Amino acid sequence: MAANYWASTQRRHWQFSRETLSEIRQQLEDEERALVQQYPLPDRRLLSIFFNQQLGKLGKKMNVRQQALATAQVYIRRFYSKVEIRRTNPYLVLATALYLACKMEECPQHIRMVVSEARQQWPADFIISDVSKLGECEFYLISEMNSQLIIHHPYRTLHEFQGTLSMAQDDISLAWSIINDHYLTDLPLLVPPHVVAVTAMFLALTLKPTQTGLQAVASTAVSLNSVSPMSKELPGTTPGPPNTQQKKVQHLVSWLAEGEIDIKAVVECSQEIISLYDIWEQYNEKTCKEQIVRFVKARGLDK
Amino acid sequence: MVQRDLALLEKHGVTSLDDLPPEVQAVREGHVAQSDAFAYGLLPADSQDARKLPPNNGYTSKVRVLDRYKVIGFISSGTYGRVYKAVGVNEQSGEFAIKKFKPDKEGEMIQYTGISQSACREMALCSELSHPNMIHLVEIILEDKCIFMVFEYAEHDLLQIIQHHIQPTRHPIPASAIKSILFQLLSGLLYLHTNWVLHRDLKPANIMVTSKGEVRIGDLGLARLFYKPLHNLFSGDKVVVTIWYRAPELLLGSRHYTPAIDLWAVGCIFAELLSLRPIFKGEEAKMDSKKTVPFQKNQMQKIVEILGMPTKAKWPGLVHQPEFTQLQSISSAVREASQGNTGLESWYWNTLKSTGYPDSPPSANPGAQGLDLLAKLLEYDPAKRLTAEQALQHPYFTANGDRVTANCFEGMTTQYPHRRVSAEDNDIRTSSLPGTKRGGLPDDSLTGRPTKRMKE
């Protein structure tokens, strides 16, 4: 159902346990062992950072809203859970996912516009000017996703909660960016959107970064990672938050007590996001690009 | 501090939201386009090979329409494409309606040109939604640059039922049947609205009825989500709802319309079931070459003739409607009003009399409660118009101690004719799509019914 996450296809067909998801991926890789060995790729999260940056650049030119970018990211993740990436031209998949996401989020872009922007954005030989390639890839995407195209995002939960929790604008903005970042991980395929929203609020309140932003968050990761996952501890007492901040956290916690949020899931989700910030430091755009270009060119996937 | 609070939560066994039973668990669990198992394996051998191909080597469907269905004839067509009747072969059994979306043609060659937004919405929404009063989607097949949506087959629709009752002479649709139809229609609509879906094209032809008398809302081609849209609804689709069923706020150019537009259409359909002709049968002003949306003066006139002129007192938002000033050009003469009755009251009682509803027993007549419900659905102010939930609570449904039947044909002797299916055109794979025609049944254009919607 469109507004009810519990009955949605997202929950029924696109929410996996970590084990199932890794089995699905393992199976895909096993079927393509030679390919996988021949063309190594960076960590999935690093690859996601690359995809997201490319998508962001493409979207910016067409003034695409964040929610449509998020939908496109989920489409890409779903698609690559069923199709081996080395069998595709990722640039074409990115552009197609964005084109489809814009239609589904009710901010449609003309297919010609998407193709021409994509050609400008990326070395023109990656995207053929003929719109039919993108149209064909759209069939492929929809088919692999079983026409299940409606995505429930954490933004909505954040929006609904911010009033209840009277969060400051700064905290909301930070929570919003943390939600943006979670699309770089597997979390969209692992946890319900409201858990991500709650996690983002938690992190926004407890890991309040200084001027250095991401850096501050990443450094905190160490303290959280040292905590055993099963001890259910949350990064509440990390670098001595000011008193007011502590009150906000308390408020959030007591509010959570009234609701029925899966605290364990929130803890795991926090760790996933913090480890993303950790690995982010290894990100190298050039490496990602080169590794993608290698198999696309070698296999003629750009033709 | 925080840890302690959290530990406390744990100790008191804070239930996970994940454990909550879904509020409305889908009645038919298999109600999705294709199962994952299907996509992951269980495919014909040759399709398995096709699956291995990357998109640059061409997309090939894993499933072939003709491997699973035998097309037995053509049902209808519209701007979207055509609908065929089919029967299942191999593991599929039963009857189906297959909606084939027309691909755009560039020259003589069919090309991938991007799927229309309307087809995207319909595919996504039908895959997501599941309710006994919604048409049931069986699967979607993307093959040969075409989209095939396979639905359960419904033998009748309200348009066909209405037409049956004017031939050879006018005879009323039994009051109990109308009550059941309306109740089922509102139940389906409540489900849609609860899920933030606006239908935006309710009309008799889009409301199917199965041979068991179950009402199914169909054609979600114009439906869309209205939860916090990124843009206002108007900027997306300039024109929605077939003209005769279009709510006054739409006619007056409202930018931020609400689910109330669907309830207006329900009111119009209720009236049409009673009178066997559209209540507000206006003529559509065509869009000019600059694609500016014209004021639908004639349609507004038809409404005013029966309901009287809308007033600021009764509809405070009226003066803020973009086309408010256009109302001045409309004659405020109410055609039907007489003897102290409002126009709608006169229309209603005259209609019941002329269609031939008997005065007794009371259950055979839609009665005063029917009028009250109709008036509250055809309320000018969208904020005051009944919601689907309120309408379902209306005493009309419980008047005379009646119960609403789940089968709208219950107790009826009338046998409605089967849907006419033209066997001449049963080649679902042909790329040529001859003009808009409805197999056997009178064509929309022949009965003077307005065409569905603007082409995108």
PDB file of N, CA and C in Angstrom, chain A residues 218-229 233 235 238 267-268 270-279:
ATOM      1  N   ALA A 218      33.091  11.109  12.350  1.00  0.00           N
ATOM      2  CA  ALA A 218      33.922   9.954  12.074  1.00  0.00           C
ATOM      3  C   ALA A 218      34.787   9.602  13.273  1.00  0.00           C
ATOM      4  N   SER A 219      35.308  10.610  13.948  1.00  0.00           N
ATOM      5  CA  SER A 219      36.174  10.333  15.086  1.00  0.00           C
ATOM      6  C   SER A 219      35.391   9.658  16.212  1.00  0.00           C
ATOM      7  N   THR A 220      34.125  10.012  16.332  1.00  0.00           N
ATOM      8  CA  THR A 220      33.297   9.403  17.365  1.00  0.00           C
ATOM      9  C   THR A 220      33.073   7.927  17.071  1.00  0.00           C
ATOM     10  N   ALA A 221      33.180   7.604  15.815  1.00  0.00           N
ATOM     11  CA  ALA A 221      32.932   6.230  15.413  1.00  0.00           C
ATOM     12  C   ALA A 221      33.799   5.274  16.205  1.00  0.00           C
ATOM     13  N   VAL A 222      35.018   5.717  16.483  1.00  0.00           N
ATOM     14  CA  VAL A 222      35.947   4.861  17.200  1.00  0.00           C
ATOM     15  C   VAL A 222      35.357   4.481  18.557  1.00  0.00           C
ATOM     16  N   SER A 223      34.837   5.489  19.258  1.00  0.00           N
ATOM     17  CA  SER A 223      34.313   5.207  20.594  1.00  0.00           C
ATOM     18  C   SER A 223      33.105   4.287  20.533  1.00  0.00           C
ATOM     19  N   LEU A 224      32.310   4.459  19.495  1.00  0.00           N
ATOM     20  CA  LEU A 224      31.124   3.604  19.399  1.00  0.00           C
ATOM     21  C   LEU A 224      31.500   2.192  18.979  1.00  0.00           C
ATOM     22  N   ASN A 225      32.464   2.111  18.068  1.00  0.00           N
ATOM     23  CA  ASN A 225      32.858   0.788  17.590  1.00  0.00           C
ATOM     24  C   ASN A 225      33.488  -0.049  18.689  1.00  0.00           C
ATOM     25  N   SER A 226      34.094   0.625  19.662  1.00  0.00           N
ATOM     26  CA  SER A 226      34.708  -0.115  20.749  1.00  0.00           C
ATOM     27  C   SER A 226      33.641  -0.724  21.656  1.00  0.00           C
ATOM     28  N   VAL A 227      32.444  -0.220  21.529  1.00  0.00           N
ATOM     29  CA  VAL A 227      31.339  -0.732  22.340  1.00  0.00           C
ATOM     30  C   VAL A 227      30.812  -2.016  21.708  1.00  0.00           C
ATOM     31  N   SER A 228      30.615  -2.996  22.535  1.00  0.00           N
ATOM     32  CA  SER A 228      30.081  -4.242  21.992  1.00  0.00           C
ATOM     33  C   SER A 228      28.676  -4.010  21.464  1.00  0.00           C
ATOM     34  N   PRO A 229      28.382  -4.523  20.296  1.00  0.00           N
ATOM     35  CA  PRO A 229      27.065  -4.266  19.708  1.00  0.00           C
ATOM     36  C   PRO A 229      25.923  -4.746  20.596  1.00  0.00           C
ATOM     37  N   GLU A 233      24.470  -0.096  24.023  1.00  0.00           N
ATOM     38  CA  GLU A 233      24.816   1.275  24.376  1.00  0.00           C
ATOM     39  C   GLU A 233      24.689   2.162  23.170  1.00  0.00           C
ATOM     40  N   PRO A 235      25.567   6.103  21.604  1.00  0.00           N
ATOM     41  CA  PRO A 235      26.625   7.104  21.764  1.00  0.00           C
ATOM     42  C   PRO A 235      26.146   8.327  22.539  1.00  0.00           C
ATOM     43  N   THR A 238      29.189  10.332  24.466  1.00  0.00           N
ATOM     44  CA  THR A 238      30.390  10.674  23.705  1.00  0.00           C
ATOM     45  C   THR A 238      30.677  12.161  23.862  1.00  0.00           C
ATOM     46  N   VAL A 267      20.420   0.861  17.204  1.00  0.00           N
ATOM     47  CA  VAL A 267      21.843   0.749  17.545  1.00  0.00           C
ATOM     48  C   VAL A 267      22.637   0.222  16.353  1.00  0.00           C
ATOM     49  N   GLU A 268      22.143  -0.833  15.755  1.00  0.00           N
ATOM     50  CA  GLU A 268      22.852  -1.416  14.603  1.00  0.00           C
ATOM     51  C   GLU A 268      22.935  -0.430  13.446  1.00  0.00           C
ATOM     52  N   SER A 270      22.911   2.809  13.701  1.00  0.00           N
ATOM     53  CA  SER A 270      23.900   3.847  14.026  1.00  0.00           C
ATOM     54  C   SER A 270      25.297   3.362  13.675  1.00  0.00           C
ATOM     55  N   GLN A 271      25.561   2.113  14.027  1.00  0.00           N
ATOM     56  CA  GLN A 271      26.903   1.598  13.768  1.00  0.00           C
ATOM     57  C   GLN A 271      27.204   1.522  12.283  1.00  0.00           C
ATOM     58  N   GLU A 272      26.199   1.151  11.537  1.00  0.00           N
ATOM     59  CA  GLU A 272      26.360   1.072  10.084  1.00  0.00           C
ATOM     60  C   GLU A 272      26.721   2.448   9.515  1.00  0.00           C
ATOM     61  N   ILE A 273      26.024   3.459  10.011  1.00  0.00           N
ATOM     62  CA  ILE A 273      26.265   4.809   9.494  1.00  0.00           C
ATOM     63  C   ILE A 273      27.639   5.308   9.933  1.00  0.00           C
ATOM     64  N   ILE A 274      27.990   5.030  11.169  1.00  0.00           N
ATOM     65  CA  ILE A 274      29.289   5.485  11.657  1.00  0.00           C
ATOM     66  C   ILE A 274      30.421   4.780  10.925  1.00  0.00           C
ATOM     67  N   SER A 275      30.231   3.510  10.620  1.00  0.00           N
ATOM     68  CA  SER A 275      31.305   2.833   9.889  1.00  0.00           C
ATOM     69  C   SER A 275      31.380   3.319   8.445  1.00  0.00           C
ATOM     70  N   LEU A 276      30.278   3.837   7.960  1.00  0.00           N
ATOM     71  CA  LEU A 276      30.325   4.471   6.638  1.00  0.00           C
ATOM     72  C   LEU A 276      31.255   5.677   6.679  1.00  0.00           C
ATOM     73  N   TYR A 277      31.081   6.507   7.724  1.00  0.00           N
ATOM     74  CA  TYR A 277      31.927   7.690   7.833  1.00  0.00           C
ATOM     75  C   TYR A 277      33.385   7.297   7.982  1.00  0.00           C
ATOM     76  N   ASP A 278      33.594   6.151   8.600  1.00  0.00           N
ATOM     77  CA  ASP A 278      34.943   5.623   8.752  1.00  0.00           C
ATOM     78  C   ASP A 278      35.579   5.303   7.411  1.00  0.00           C
ATOM     79  N   ILE A 279      34.843   4.522   6.639  1.00  0.00           N
ATOM     80  CA  ILE A 279      35.405   4.036   5.370  1.00  0.00           C
ATOM     81  C   ILE A 279      35.485   5.155   4.330  1.00  0.00           C
TER      82      ILE A 279
END
